[in-house]
Short mmCIF file of C-alpha atoms in Angstrom, two decimals:
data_model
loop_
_atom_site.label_atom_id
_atom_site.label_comp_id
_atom_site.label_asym_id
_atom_site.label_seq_id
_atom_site.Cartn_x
_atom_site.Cartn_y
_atom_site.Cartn_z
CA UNK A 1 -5.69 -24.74 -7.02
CA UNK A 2 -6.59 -21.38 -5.74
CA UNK A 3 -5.87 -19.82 -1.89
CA UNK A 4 -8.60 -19.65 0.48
CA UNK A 5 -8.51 -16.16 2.07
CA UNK A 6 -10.05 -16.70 4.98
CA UNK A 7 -7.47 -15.85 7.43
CA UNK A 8 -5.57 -13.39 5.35
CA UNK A 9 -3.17 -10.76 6.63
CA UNK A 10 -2.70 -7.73 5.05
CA UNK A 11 0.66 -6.24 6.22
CA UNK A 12 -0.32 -2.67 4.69
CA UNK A 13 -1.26 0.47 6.96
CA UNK A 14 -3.35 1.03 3.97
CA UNK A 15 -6.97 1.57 4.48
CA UNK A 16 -8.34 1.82 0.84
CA UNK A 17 -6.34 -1.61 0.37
CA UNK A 18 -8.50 -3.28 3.24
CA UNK A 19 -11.67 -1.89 1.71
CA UNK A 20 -10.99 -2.81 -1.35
CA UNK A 21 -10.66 -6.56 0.03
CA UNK A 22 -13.87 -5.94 1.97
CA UNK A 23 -15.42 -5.52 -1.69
CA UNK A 24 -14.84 -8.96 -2.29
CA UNK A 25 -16.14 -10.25 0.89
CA UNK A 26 -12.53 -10.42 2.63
CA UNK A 27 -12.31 -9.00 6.10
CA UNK A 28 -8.77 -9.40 6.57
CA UNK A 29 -6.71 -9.18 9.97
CA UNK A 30 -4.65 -5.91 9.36
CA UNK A 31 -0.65 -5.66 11.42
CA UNK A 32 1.62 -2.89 10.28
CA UNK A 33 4.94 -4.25 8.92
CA UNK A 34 6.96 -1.51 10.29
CA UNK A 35 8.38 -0.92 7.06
CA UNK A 36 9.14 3.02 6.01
CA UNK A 37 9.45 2.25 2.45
CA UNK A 38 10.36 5.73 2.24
CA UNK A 39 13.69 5.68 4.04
CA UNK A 40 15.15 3.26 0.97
CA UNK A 41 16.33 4.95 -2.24
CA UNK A 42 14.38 4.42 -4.90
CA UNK A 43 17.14 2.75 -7.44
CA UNK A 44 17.67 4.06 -11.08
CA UNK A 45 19.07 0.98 -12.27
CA UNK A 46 15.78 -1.27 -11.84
CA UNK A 47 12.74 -1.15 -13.76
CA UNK A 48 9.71 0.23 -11.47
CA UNK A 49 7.68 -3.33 -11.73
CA UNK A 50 10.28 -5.21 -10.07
CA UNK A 51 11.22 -1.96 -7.79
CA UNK A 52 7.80 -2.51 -6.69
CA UNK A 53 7.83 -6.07 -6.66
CA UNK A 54 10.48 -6.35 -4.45
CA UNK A 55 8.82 -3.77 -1.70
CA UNK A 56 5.88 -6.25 -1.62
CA UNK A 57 8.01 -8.86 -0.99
CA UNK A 58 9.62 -7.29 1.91
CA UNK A 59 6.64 -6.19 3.45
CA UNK A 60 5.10 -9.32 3.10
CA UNK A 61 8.09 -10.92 4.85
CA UNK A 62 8.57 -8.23 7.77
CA UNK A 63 4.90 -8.62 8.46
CA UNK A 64 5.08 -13.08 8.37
CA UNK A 65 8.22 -12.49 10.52
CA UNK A 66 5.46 -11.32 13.23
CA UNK A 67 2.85 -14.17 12.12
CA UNK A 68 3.01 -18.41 12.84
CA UNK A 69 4.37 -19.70 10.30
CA UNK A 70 1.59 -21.23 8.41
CA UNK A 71 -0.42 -17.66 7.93
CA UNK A 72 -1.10 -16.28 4.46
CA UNK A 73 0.08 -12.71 3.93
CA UNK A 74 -0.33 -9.87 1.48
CA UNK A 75 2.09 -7.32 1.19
CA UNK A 76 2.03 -4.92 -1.62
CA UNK A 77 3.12 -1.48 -3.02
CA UNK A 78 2.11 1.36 -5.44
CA UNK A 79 3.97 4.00 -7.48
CA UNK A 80 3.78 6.40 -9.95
CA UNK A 81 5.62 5.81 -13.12
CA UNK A 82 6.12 9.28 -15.39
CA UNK A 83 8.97 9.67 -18.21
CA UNK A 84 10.59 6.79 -16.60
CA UNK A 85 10.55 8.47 -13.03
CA UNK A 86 9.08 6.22 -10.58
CA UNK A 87 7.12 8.96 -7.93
CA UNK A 88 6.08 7.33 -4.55
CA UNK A 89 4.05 9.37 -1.70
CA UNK A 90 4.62 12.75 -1.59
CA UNK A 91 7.60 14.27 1.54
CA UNK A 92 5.43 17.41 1.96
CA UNK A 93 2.64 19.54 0.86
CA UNK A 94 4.99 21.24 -1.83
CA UNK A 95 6.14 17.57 -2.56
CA UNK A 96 2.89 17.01 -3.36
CA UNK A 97 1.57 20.11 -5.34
CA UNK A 98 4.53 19.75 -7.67
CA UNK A 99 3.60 16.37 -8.02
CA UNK A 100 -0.23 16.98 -8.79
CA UNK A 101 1.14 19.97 -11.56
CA UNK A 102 3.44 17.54 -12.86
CA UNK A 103 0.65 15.05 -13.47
CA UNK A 104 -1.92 17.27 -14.90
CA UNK A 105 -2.66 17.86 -18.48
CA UNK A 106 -0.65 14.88 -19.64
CA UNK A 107 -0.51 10.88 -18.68
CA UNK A 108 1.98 8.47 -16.71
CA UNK A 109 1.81 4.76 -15.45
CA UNK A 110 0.88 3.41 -11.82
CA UNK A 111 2.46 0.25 -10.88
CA UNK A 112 1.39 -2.02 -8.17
CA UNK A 113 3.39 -4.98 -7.21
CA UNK A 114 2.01 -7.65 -5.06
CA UNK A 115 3.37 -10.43 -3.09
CA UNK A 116 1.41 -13.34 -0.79
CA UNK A 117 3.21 -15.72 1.33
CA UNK A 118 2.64 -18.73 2.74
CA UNK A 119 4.01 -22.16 4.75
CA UNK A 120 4.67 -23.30 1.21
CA UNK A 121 3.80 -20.71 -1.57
CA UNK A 122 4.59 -17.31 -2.73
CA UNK A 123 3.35 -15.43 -4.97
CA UNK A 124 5.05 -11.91 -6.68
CA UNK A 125 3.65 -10.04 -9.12
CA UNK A 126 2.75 -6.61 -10.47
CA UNK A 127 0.29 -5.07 -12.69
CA UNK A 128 0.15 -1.64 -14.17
CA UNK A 129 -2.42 0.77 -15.56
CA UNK A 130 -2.49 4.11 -17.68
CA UNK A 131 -3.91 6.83 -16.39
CA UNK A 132 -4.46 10.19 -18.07
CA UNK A 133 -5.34 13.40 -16.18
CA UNK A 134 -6.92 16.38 -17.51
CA UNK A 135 -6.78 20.11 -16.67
CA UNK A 136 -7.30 20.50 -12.81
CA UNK A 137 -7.51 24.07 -12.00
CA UNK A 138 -5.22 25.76 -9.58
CA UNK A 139 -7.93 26.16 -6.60
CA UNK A 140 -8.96 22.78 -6.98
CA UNK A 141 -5.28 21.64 -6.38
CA UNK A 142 -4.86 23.74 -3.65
CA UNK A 143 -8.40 23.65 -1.88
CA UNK A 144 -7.56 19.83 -2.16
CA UNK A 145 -4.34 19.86 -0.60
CA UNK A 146 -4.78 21.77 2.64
CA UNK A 147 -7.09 18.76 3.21
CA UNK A 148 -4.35 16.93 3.50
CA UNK A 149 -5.88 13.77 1.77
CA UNK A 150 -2.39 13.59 -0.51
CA UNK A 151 -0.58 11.98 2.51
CA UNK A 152 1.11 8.50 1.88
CA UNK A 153 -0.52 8.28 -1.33
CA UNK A 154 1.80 7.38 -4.59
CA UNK A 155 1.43 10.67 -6.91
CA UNK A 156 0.01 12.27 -4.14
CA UNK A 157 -3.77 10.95 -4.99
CA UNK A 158 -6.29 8.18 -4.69
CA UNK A 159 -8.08 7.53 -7.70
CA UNK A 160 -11.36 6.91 -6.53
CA UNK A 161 -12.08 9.90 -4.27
CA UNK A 162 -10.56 12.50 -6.91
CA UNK A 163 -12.88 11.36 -9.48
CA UNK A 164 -15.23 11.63 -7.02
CA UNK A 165 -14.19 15.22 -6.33
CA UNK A 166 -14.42 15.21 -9.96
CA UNK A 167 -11.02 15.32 -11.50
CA UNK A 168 -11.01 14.53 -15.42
CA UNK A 169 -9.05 11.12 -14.82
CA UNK A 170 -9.11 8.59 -16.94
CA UNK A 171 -7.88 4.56 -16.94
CA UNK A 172 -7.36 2.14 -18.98
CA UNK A 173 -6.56 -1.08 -17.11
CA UNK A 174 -7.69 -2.45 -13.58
CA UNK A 175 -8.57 1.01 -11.63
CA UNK A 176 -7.66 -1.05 -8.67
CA UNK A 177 -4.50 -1.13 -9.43
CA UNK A 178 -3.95 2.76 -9.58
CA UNK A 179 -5.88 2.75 -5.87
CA UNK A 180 -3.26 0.10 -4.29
CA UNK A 181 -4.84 -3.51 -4.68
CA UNK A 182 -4.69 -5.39 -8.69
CA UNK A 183 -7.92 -7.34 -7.55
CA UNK A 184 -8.40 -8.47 -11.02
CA UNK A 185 -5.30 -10.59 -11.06
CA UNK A 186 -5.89 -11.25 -7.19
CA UNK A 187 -8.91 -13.05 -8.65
CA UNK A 188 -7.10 -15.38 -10.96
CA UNK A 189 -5.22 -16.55 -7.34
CA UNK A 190 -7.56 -16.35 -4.86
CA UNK A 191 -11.14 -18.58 -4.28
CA UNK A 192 -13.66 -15.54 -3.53
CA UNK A 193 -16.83 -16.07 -1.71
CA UNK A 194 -19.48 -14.73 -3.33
CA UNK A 195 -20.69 -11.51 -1.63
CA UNK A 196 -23.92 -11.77 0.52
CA UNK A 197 -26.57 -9.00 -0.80
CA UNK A 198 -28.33 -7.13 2.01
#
């Protein structure tokens, strides 16, 4: 039996995450977990899908801890996965243009984990796609960084609006899950209304 999202939480400050539920005709209630992934050390001794995994988890759980206890909440998490490195959002601008130049030219893996909560279920999982970038030219990198659009993003991009912009990047898995949100597995657990047309 699949969950009804109908009163989903979505304990993410992530907007492209919300939209990206919004697609599929969910308008869920967004709180913040107040969770700075950023201040834990990223561990060499576990593999990045259950690094991942396990950050879902907890921000799933610090964001119930603010809910009644029957709500339904999504908490999930995104890195960059290159020679075995796992690279989350960027500390700085330089952070992030040795990043992008570390990316470019060459391929890596982006792993999102996942985890829903309930009264009486839970759900963990993650899902990863390949993604290979192309030769990005040096004023493209830098006119795109002093827009500042690399902040809190894993690899210091979003998918969507650098292909956009035009950036030779390529996938091959769910695209979804390189922008935050697997919604191709979230389909095999959730009962989506169909969408509305205008």
């Amino acid at each position: 039996m699949k969950l009804r999202p109908d009163q989903l939480v979505l304990a993410s400050r992530s907007p492209r995450r919300r939209l990206l539920l919004r697609e599929v005709g969910i308008d869920a209630r967004v709180i913040d977990p107040n969770l700075d992934d950023g201040l834990i050390p990223t561990p060499t001794s576990i593999a990045p899908d259950e690094w991942v995994a396990a950050l879902a988890y907890l921000k799933a759980r610090a964001g119930a801890d603010q809910l009644p206890p029957n709500s339904l909440v999504l908490g999930a998490d995104t890195v960059v996965v290159k020679a075995g490195q796992i690279i989350g959002q960027p500390r700085d601008e330089q952070h992030a243009r040795d990043i992008i130049h570390a990316l470019r030219n060459t391929d890596h893996e982006v792993v999102t984990g996942v985890a829903i909560l309930n009264a009486d279920r839970r759900f963990i999982f993650s899902d990863t796609a390949h993604v290979i970038v192309g030769d990005i030219t040096n004023e493209s990198i830098e006119s795109y960084l002093a827009t500042g659009a690399w902040r809190g993003k894993a690899g210091a991009y979003n998918l969507a609006e650098r292909q956009e912009a035009g950036w030779p990047i390529e996938v091959t898995g769910d695209p979804t899950t390189v922008m935050g949100l697997p919604m191709n597995r979230l389909r095999e657990i959730f009962e989506f209304k169909p969408i509305e047309p205008i």
